[in-house]
XYZ file of N, CA and C in Angstrom:
624
model
N 0.830 -1.208 0.000
C 0.000 0.000 0.000
C 0.863 1.256 0.000
N 1.932 1.250 0.821
C 2.830 2.405 0.890
C 3.536 2.640 -0.447
N 3.916 1.541 -1.109
C 4.575 1.661 -2.417
C 3.632 2.287 -3.432
N 2.343 1.868 -3.384
C 1.351 2.412 -4.304
C 1.157 3.904 -4.085
N 1.102 4.322 -2.809
C 0.945 5.747 -2.501
C 2.147 6.541 -2.990
N 3.338 5.964 -2.840
C 4.557 6.643 -3.292
C 4.542 6.864 -4.794
N 4.102 5.834 -5.532
C 4.023 5.941 -6.995
C 3.007 6.998 -7.398
N 1.882 7.039 -6.695
C 0.860 8.042 -7.001
C 1.370 9.453 -6.760
N 2.149 9.639 -5.698
C 2.718 10.952 -5.405
C 3.678 11.388 -6.497
N 4.479 10.442 -6.989
C 5.421 10.768 -8.052
C 4.690 11.202 -9.314
N 3.587 10.548 -9.616
C 2.809 10.889 -10.799
C 2.180 12.264 -10.665
N 1.740 12.586 -9.438
C 1.039 13.845 -9.201
C 1.984 15.034 -9.129
N 3.245 14.800 -8.770
C 4.199 15.906 -8.666
C 4.480 16.495 -10.035
N 4.676 17.840 -10.119
C 4.985 18.457 -11.405
C 6.354 18.041 -11.900
N 6.493 18.019 -13.206
C 7.778 17.660 -13.802
C 8.844 18.660 -13.410
N 10.078 18.177 -13.221
C 11.172 19.061 -12.817
C 11.456 20.101 -13.889
N 11.075 19.805 -15.135
C 11.355 20.733 -16.223
C 10.179 21.662 -16.529
N 9.077 21.504 -15.775
C 7.887 22.312 -16.042
C 7.973 23.630 -15.291
N 7.801 24.715 -16.002
C 7.849 26.025 -15.379
C 6.537 26.323 -14.675
N 6.620 27.069 -13.588
C 5.424 27.513 -12.881
C 4.914 28.788 -13.528
N 3.656 28.789 -13.917
C 3.087 29.951 -14.595
C 2.611 30.974 -13.567
N 3.226 32.123 -13.565
C 2.818 33.195 -12.660
C 2.477 34.480 -13.407
N 3.115 34.689 -14.559
C 2.911 35.954 -15.262
C 3.320 35.809 -16.725
N 2.469 35.188 -17.505
C 2.734 34.994 -18.931
C 1.529 35.486 -19.723
N 1.756 36.420 -20.635
C 0.659 36.960 -21.431
C 0.498 36.159 -22.715
N -0.553 36.445 -23.454
C -0.842 35.706 -24.677
C -0.231 36.322 -25.925
N 0.492 37.421 -25.758
C 1.075 38.101 -26.915
C 2.261 38.938 -26.476
N 3.277 39.078 -27.332
C 4.400 39.953 -26.981
C 3.979 41.406 -26.837
N 2.857 41.759 -27.469
C 2.387 43.143 -27.411
C 1.695 43.489 -26.096
N 1.443 42.487 -25.262
C 0.739 42.751 -24.012
C 1.608 42.539 -22.776
N 2.917 42.363 -22.958
C 3.795 42.230 -21.799
C 3.869 43.569 -21.067
N 4.189 43.515 -19.778
C 4.281 44.729 -18.962
C 5.588 44.693 -18.170
N 6.701 45.076 -18.807
C 8.005 45.022 -18.148
C 8.071 45.931 -16.924
N 8.866 45.524 -15.935
C 9.080 46.361 -14.766
C 9.670 47.708 -15.187
N 9.254 48.752 -14.514
C 9.668 50.107 -14.863
C 10.834 50.580 -14.008
N 11.576 51.598 -14.471
C 12.644 52.181 -13.657
C 12.105 52.649 -12.304
N 12.922 52.447 -11.273
C 12.524 52.802 -9.931
C 12.034 51.626 -9.114
N 11.734 50.513 -9.795
C 11.271 49.310 -9.106
C 12.440 48.376 -8.805
N 12.245 47.496 -7.838
C 13.267 46.514 -7.491
C 13.396 45.458 -8.587
N 14.611 45.132 -8.944
C 14.851 44.050 -9.892
C 14.656 42.711 -9.177
N 14.166 41.697 -9.873
C 13.970 40.377 -9.245
C 15.282 39.819 -8.699
N 15.216 39.296 -7.501
C 16.410 38.738 -6.852
C 16.256 37.213 -6.770
N 16.449 36.589 -7.902
C 16.301 35.141 -7.990
C 17.669 34.463 -8.047
N 17.652 33.147 -8.035
C 18.873 32.362 -8.193
C 18.787 31.595 -9.504
N 19.768 31.798 -10.387
C 19.798 31.137 -11.688
C 21.062 30.297 -11.802
N 21.174 29.548 -12.902
C 22.338 28.691 -13.126
C 23.239 29.285 -14.210
N 24.548 29.131 -14.038
C 25.471 29.565 -15.083
C 25.743 28.411 -16.042
N 26.665 28.598 -16.959
C 26.926 27.581 -17.987
C 27.538 26.310 -17.414
N 28.041 26.375 -16.176
C 28.581 25.183 -15.530
C 27.547 24.518 -14.623
N 26.328 25.085 -14.610
C 25.278 24.525 -13.774
C 25.339 24.966 -12.324
N 26.199 25.945 -12.024
C 26.332 26.432 -10.650
C 25.335 27.547 -10.379
N 24.823 27.604 -9.160
C 23.835 28.607 -8.781
C 24.481 29.982 -8.637
N 23.786 30.990 -9.133
C 24.245 32.371 -9.037
C 23.111 33.208 -8.460
N 23.369 33.870 -7.342
C 22.363 34.703 -6.705
C 22.420 36.111 -7.291
N 21.337 36.512 -7.930
C 21.312 37.823 -8.567
C 21.411 38.951 -7.543
N 20.857 38.760 -6.362
C 20.925 39.793 -5.330
C 22.375 40.145 -5.013
N 23.233 39.126 -4.965
C 24.641 39.359 -4.688
C 25.330 40.032 -5.865
N 24.959 39.643 -7.084
C 25.543 40.271 -8.272
C 25.228 41.759 -8.302
N 23.977 42.109 -8.002
C 23.580 43.512 -8.020
C 24.432 44.340 -7.057
N 24.740 43.766 -5.895
C 25.499 44.502 -4.874
C 26.925 44.774 -5.317
N 27.463 43.881 -6.123
C 28.875 43.992 -6.508
C 29.155 45.180 -7.415
N 28.317 45.331 -8.445
C 28.546 46.367 -9.450
C 27.215 46.808 -10.046
N 27.245 47.940 -10.747
C 26.113 48.280 -11.598
C 25.995 47.166 -12.634
N 24.774 46.710 -12.887
C 24.580 45.526 -13.723
C 23.755 45.826 -14.960
N 24.290 45.461 -16.103
C 23.543 45.524 -17.346
C 22.970 44.136 -17.584
N 21.659 44.000 -17.483
C 20.996 42.712 -17.713
C 20.417 42.702 -19.121
N 20.818 41.726 -19.897
C 20.301 41.536 -21.247
C 19.449 40.271 -21.251
N 18.159 40.420 -21.491
C 17.271 39.258 -21.588
C 17.080 38.960 -23.071
N 17.476 37.760 -23.487
C 17.379 37.416 -24.907
C 16.675 36.072 -25.081
N 16.286 35.775 -26.301
C 15.435 34.609 -26.570
C 16.204 33.290 -26.578
N 17.487 33.330 -26.896
C 18.294 32.115 -26.909
C 19.416 32.206 -27.920
N 20.399 31.335 -27.770
C 21.540 31.340 -28.675
C 21.182 30.949 -30.094
N 19.989 30.387 -30.303
C 19.529 29.992 -31.631
C 19.002 31.193 -32.423
N 18.747 32.319 -31.741
C 18.150 33.506 -32.372
C 19.237 34.393 -32.967
N 19.292 34.575 -34.290
C 20.358 35.371 -34.911
C 20.341 36.834 -34.465
N 19.162 37.374 -34.179
C 19.069 38.764 -33.731
C 19.661 38.916 -32.330
N 19.474 37.888 -31.504
C 20.031 37.905 -30.153
C 21.547 37.786 -30.195
N 22.044 36.906 -31.057
C 23.487 36.728 -31.192
C 24.130 38.026 -31.672
N 23.477 38.679 -32.614
C 23.985 39.953 -33.113
C 24.017 40.993 -32.000
N 22.976 41.000 -31.162
C 22.925 41.945 -30.052
C 24.050 41.690 -29.054
N 24.251 40.427 -28.693
C 25.303 40.090 -27.739
C 26.679 40.445 -28.286
N 26.883 40.208 -29.561
C 28.163 40.576 -30.184
C 28.349 42.085 -30.194
N 27.257 42.818 -30.406
C 27.333 44.273 -30.399
C 27.697 44.810 -29.028
N 27.155 44.196 -27.991
C 27.465 44.635 -26.632
C 28.920 44.342 -26.288
N 29.461 43.266 -26.866
C 30.879 42.970 -26.647
C 31.773 44.102 -27.151
N 31.289 44.832 -28.157
C 32.076 45.935 -28.712
C 32.225 47.096 -27.730
N 31.269 47.225 -26.792
C 31.364 48.309 -25.806
C 31.727 47.752 -24.427
N 32.118 46.486 -24.395
C 32.428 45.852 -23.114
C 33.565 46.559 -22.380
N 34.609 46.941 -23.106
C 35.742 47.612 -22.464
C 35.306 48.923 -21.811
N 34.430 49.670 -22.485
C 33.933 50.923 -21.923
C 33.054 50.678 -20.708
N 32.251 49.622 -20.759
C 31.413 49.270 -19.625
C 32.266 48.857 -18.433
N 33.333 48.115 -18.712
C 34.227 47.679 -17.641
C 34.867 48.870 -16.942
N 35.246 49.891 -17.710
C 35.835 51.102 -17.121
C 34.840 51.820 -16.223
N 33.556 51.670 -16.531
C 32.502 52.271 -15.709
C 32.138 51.380 -14.530
N 32.814 50.241 -14.411
C 32.539 49.249 -13.373
C 31.130 48.673 -13.524
N 30.760 48.430 -14.778
C 29.454 47.846 -15.094
C 29.663 46.413 -15.582
N 28.974 45.465 -14.963
C 29.064 44.070 -15.382
C 27.896 43.727 -16.299
N 28.126 42.761 -17.186
C 27.110 42.349 -18.155
C 26.602 40.965 -17.781
N 25.293 40.851 -17.641
C 24.665 39.569 -17.333
C 23.604 39.304 -18.391
N 23.834 38.305 -19.235
C 22.901 37.963 -20.303
C 22.112 36.722 -19.898
N 20.779 36.820 -19.933
C 19.908 35.765 -19.418
C 18.937 35.309 -20.496
N 18.820 33.989 -20.662
C 17.934 33.440 -21.690
C 17.309 32.137 -21.200
N 16.298 31.609 -21.923
C 15.720 30.314 -21.560
C 16.627 29.128 -21.886
N 17.784 29.370 -22.485
C 18.703 28.281 -22.794
C 19.114 27.543 -21.524
N 19.294 26.255 -21.635
C 19.758 25.451 -20.507
C 21.239 25.735 -20.263
N 21.750 25.413 -19.078
C 23.187 25.572 -18.838
C 24.021 24.837 -19.884
N 23.550 23.667 -20.324
C 24.272 22.892 -21.337
C 24.378 23.670 -22.636
N 23.296 24.344 -23.037
C 23.321 25.146 -24.262
C 24.212 26.368 -24.086
N 24.168 26.973 -22.904
C 25.003 28.145 -22.645
C 26.484 27.798 -22.763
N 26.825 26.585 -22.394
C 28.222 26.158 -22.430
C 28.774 26.133 -23.850
N 27.891 26.136 -24.852
C 28.320 26.129 -26.250
C 28.673 27.531 -26.753
N 28.373 28.544 -25.954
C 28.604 29.920 -26.382
C 30.092 30.207 -26.546
N 30.405 31.075 -27.492
C 31.798 31.469 -27.716
C 32.166 32.719 -26.919
N 31.198 33.265 -26.172
C 31.471 34.453 -25.363
C 32.267 34.048 -24.134
N 33.448 34.576 -24.004
C 34.297 34.297 -22.857
C 34.874 35.606 -22.336
N 34.424 35.996 -21.138
C 34.900 37.247 -20.567
C 34.622 37.246 -19.073
N 35.556 37.762 -18.268
C 35.322 37.822 -16.819
C 34.228 38.815 -16.447
N 33.890 39.712 -17.362
C 32.885 40.735 -17.065
C 31.572 40.486 -17.807
N 31.440 39.299 -18.405
C 30.270 39.003 -19.247
C 29.773 37.609 -18.862
N 28.671 37.543 -18.125
C 28.156 36.279 -17.614
C 26.870 35.864 -18.319
N 26.787 34.599 -18.709
C 25.572 34.040 -19.286
C 24.860 33.199 -18.229
N 23.560 33.426 -18.057
C 22.783 32.681 -17.071
C 21.562 32.049 -17.719
N 21.141 30.910 -17.159
C 20.000 30.174 -17.676
C 18.732 30.485 -16.882
N 17.701 30.853 -17.611
C 16.370 31.056 -17.033
C 15.432 30.028 -17.663
N 15.850 28.766 -17.639
C 15.097 27.730 -18.362
C 13.749 27.403 -17.721
N 13.495 27.932 -16.533
C 12.169 27.797 -15.918
C 11.314 29.048 -16.151
N 11.884 30.034 -16.843
C 11.206 31.295 -17.166
C 10.784 32.094 -15.937
N 11.370 31.790 -14.796
C 11.009 32.505 -13.566
C 11.422 33.970 -13.626
N 12.630 34.227 -14.124
C 13.127 35.599 -14.190
C 12.357 36.414 -15.231
N 12.107 35.811 -16.386
C 11.351 36.499 -17.436
C 9.956 36.876 -16.941
N 9.343 35.968 -16.190
C 8.016 36.250 -15.661
C 8.066 37.342 -14.598
N 9.096 37.300 -13.742
C 9.228 38.306 -12.688
C 9.454 39.698 -13.279
N 10.123 39.753 -14.429
C 10.356 41.027 -15.114
C 9.148 41.484 -15.919
N 8.177 40.605 -16.107
C 7.002 40.942 -16.904
C 7.235 40.841 -18.395
N 8.119 39.938 -18.810
C 8.509 39.837 -20.224
C 7.992 38.589 -20.924
N 7.463 37.624 -20.178
C 7.128 36.326 -20.766
C 5.784 36.346 -21.495
N 5.756 35.662 -22.625
C 4.510 35.555 -23.390
C 4.444 34.190 -24.067
N 3.218 33.733 -24.308
C 3.013 32.474 -25.011
C 3.160 32.663 -26.516
N 3.807 31.714 -27.143
C 3.832 31.680 -28.606
C 2.516 31.080 -29.092
N 2.034 31.575 -30.228
C 0.871 30.931 -30.816
C 1.293 29.545 -31.310
N 0.329 28.659 -31.474
C 0.629 27.260 -31.796
C 1.438 27.113 -33.077
N 1.110 27.922 -34.076
C 1.805 27.823 -35.356
C 3.278 28.196 -35.207
N 3.539 29.275 -34.497
C 4.920 29.718 -34.294
C 5.696 28.716 -33.456
N 5.055 28.213 -32.412
C 5.718 27.240 -31.543
C 6.122 26.000 -32.323
N 5.238 25.531 -33.187
C 5.535 24.346 -33.993
C 6.683 24.614 -34.960
N 6.652 25.777 -35.588
C 7.709 26.136 -36.538
C 9.059 26.237 -35.846
N 9.080 26.847 -34.681
C 10.338 27.003 -33.959
C 10.892 25.652 -33.533
N 10.025 24.792 -33.058
C 10.488 23.492 -32.601
C 10.958 22.619 -33.754
N 10.158 22.547 -34.812
C 10.440 21.628 -35.902
C 11.544 22.113 -36.840
N 11.587 23.426 -37.092
C 12.553 23.946 -38.058
C 13.875 24.358 -37.425
N 13.813 24.854 -36.200
C 15.033 25.321 -35.549
C 15.567 24.313 -34.546
N 14.748 23.313 -34.256
C 15.206 22.294 -33.321
C 15.345 22.792 -31.910
N 14.571 23.791 -31.528
C 14.664 24.366 -30.191
C 13.745 23.620 -29.237
N 14.266 23.264 -28.092
C 13.440 22.596 -27.085
C 13.040 23.591 -26.013
N 11.786 23.968 -26.004
C 11.295 24.880 -24.984
C 10.695 24.095 -23.824
N 10.596 24.742 -22.696
C 10.002 24.113 -21.525
C 8.492 24.112 -21.660
N 7.881 22.950 -21.519
C 6.420 22.884 -21.487
C 5.952 23.470 -20.163
N 4.867 24.210 -20.202
C 4.390 24.896 -19.018
C 3.199 24.172 -18.418
N 3.372 23.725 -17.175
C 2.305 23.016 -16.459
C 1.767 21.815 -17.233
N 2.638 21.141 -17.952
C 2.229 19.945 -18.660
C 1.463 20.202 -19.934
N 1.308 21.471 -20.295
C 0.572 21.803 -21.509
C 1.543 21.961 -22.674
N 1.007 21.933 -23.880
C 1.842 22.030 -25.069
C 2.287 23.452 -25.368
N 1.626 24.437 -24.758
C 1.981 25.821 -25.050
C 3.384 26.126 -24.537
N 4.091 26.928 -25.280
C 5.448 27.297 -24.886
C 5.564 28.813 -24.854
N 6.583 29.289 -24.181
C 6.723 30.733 -23.996
C 8.161 31.186 -24.206
N 8.294 32.457 -24.464
C 9.592 33.108 -24.619
C 9.543 34.467 -23.922
N 10.701 35.070 -23.670
C 10.697 36.450 -23.187
C 10.785 37.428 -24.351
N 10.148 38.578 -24.208
C 10.396 39.682 -25.127
C 11.825 40.155 -24.857
N 12.661 40.323 -25.883
C 14.033 40.793 -25.658
C 14.031 42.147 -24.953
N 14.925 42.300 -23.993
C 14.945 43.538 -23.212
C 16.321 43.764 -22.602
N 16.565 44.999 -22.207
C 17.776 45.328 -21.449
C 17.369 46.157 -20.240
N 18.044 45.912 -19.135
C 17.819 46.654 -17.903
C 19.170 47.084 -17.350
N 19.231 48.283 -16.804
C 20.417 48.718 -16.068
C 19.995 48.806 -14.604
N 20.694 48.060 -13.759
C 20.317 47.921 -12.348
C 21.459 48.425 -11.469
N 21.131 49.301 -10.520
C 22.184 49.858 -9.666
C 22.523 48.902 -8.522
N 23.474 49.306 -7.680
C 23.958 48.433 -6.620
C 22.927 48.205 -5.516
N 21.885 49.018 -5.499
C 20.805 48.823 -4.530
C 19.757 47.841 -5.057
N 19.957 47.391 -6.294
C 19.000 46.465 -6.884
C 17.814 47.155 -7.520
N 17.931 48.469 -7.765
C 16.854 49.226 -8.387
C 17.080 49.343 -9.894
N 16.018 49.212 -10.640
C 16.101 49.385 -12.083
C 16.230 50.872 -12.397
N 17.276 51.241 -13.109
C 17.497 52.635 -13.485
C 17.164 52.904 -14.943
N 17.119 51.860 -15.744
C 16.837 52.012 -17.176
C 16.238 50.707 -17.682
N 15.284 50.845 -18.611
C 14.644 49.649 -19.171
C 14.271 49.896 -20.618
N 14.516 48.889 -21.448
C 14.078 48.944 -22.846
C 13.627 47.552 -23.250
N 12.384 47.447 -23.700
C 11.840 46.175 -24.188
C 11.029 46.461 -25.438
N 11.205 45.614 -26.449
C 10.495 45.823 -27.707
C 9.870 44.514 -28.167
N 8.524 44.484 -28.317
C 7.850 43.262 -28.777
C 8.350 42.769 -30.138
N 8.892 43.690 -30.934
C 9.465 43.315 -32.224
C 10.891 42.814 -31.985
N 11.063 41.495 -31.967
C 12.362 40.914 -31.608
C 13.476 41.270 -32.595
N 13.117 41.818 -33.751
C 14.130 42.178 -34.735
C 14.768 43.543 -34.451
N 14.161 44.305 -33.542
C 14.652 45.645 -33.215
C 15.345 45.607 -31.860
N 16.600 46.001 -31.811
C 17.371 46.009 -30.566
C 17.929 47.401 -30.304
N 18.184 47.685 -29.051
C 18.664 49.006 -28.647
C 20.090 49.248 -29.145
N 20.333 50.446 -29.640
C 21.666 50.815 -30.110
C 22.660 50.761 -28.943
N 23.850 50.251 -29.196
C 24.844 50.086 -28.132
C 25.236 51.406 -27.484
N 25.275 52.482 -28.254
C 25.675 53.761 -27.684
C 24.619 54.319 -26.737
N 23.364 54.066 -27.036
C 22.290 54.472 -26.116
C 22.395 53.669 -24.826
N 22.676 52.387 -24.975
C 22.839 51.521 -23.820
C 24.033 51.958 -22.975
N 25.102 52.336 -23.631
C 26.305 52.800 -22.927
C 26.006 54.070 -22.139
N 25.243 54.970 -22.733
C 24.871 56.214 -22.041
C 24.023 55.919 -20.812
N 23.101 54.975 -20.926
C 22.250 54.596 -19.789
C 23.089 53.983 -18.676
N 24.041 53.141 -19.039
C 24.899 52.501 -18.064
C 25.786 53.533 -17.363
N 26.254 54.510 -18.117
C 27.098 55.566 -17.558
C 26.318 56.399 -16.548
N 25.072 56.709 -16.875
C 24.241 57.495 -15.962
C 23.979 56.728 -14.667
N 23.709 55.439 -14.785
C 23.415 54.627 -13.595
C 24.646 54.415 -12.730
N 25.784 54.264 -13.365
C 27.024 54.017 -12.602
C 27.481 55.252 -11.832
N 26.968 56.410 -12.231
C 27.344 57.666 -11.564
C 26.522 57.920 -10.313
N 25.487 57.130 -10.072
C 24.617 57.315 -8.905
C 25.323 56.938 -7.617
């Protein structure tokens, strides 16, 4: 009898890979990103080696440029990350660290060619951070199927359902108190913020 109850509990428990739905909209046009002046989410994520990283501690260390992107499979995201690398030296002089966060698993992050002591890649494969920032949205069924079948991307199923979600690409500049000082999010994933505008925002925040 005890064995049967144990098996039933295992069946009833949510899958370890299933994200908890707390804040996911039905369209990228209806996301509501956190605004400047609000506290940035202080969650714990995994790096490319699978080690836990506490964002609260990262915020305290330096002014933080957080880049939320869709994944290493997205050419627009890769272009954005490469563009930010071009201003990395200037950001470092301002004592600004770069933290790029995506739904990619730690294993996928490990394939990245980005290597820098001031540029960290983190996994949000449970979409907890994207949801806390107000960036997560469901893909329509047609898009989800195309992304999975044509690009070979494995997204996390949410609550056992077939619907999948992504974050709207965004950048945040967060000060050492953990407050958001600058935010840019665009539902059109093909449009990204110019690096010089981002550099100016980071410079203003680092001067606080």
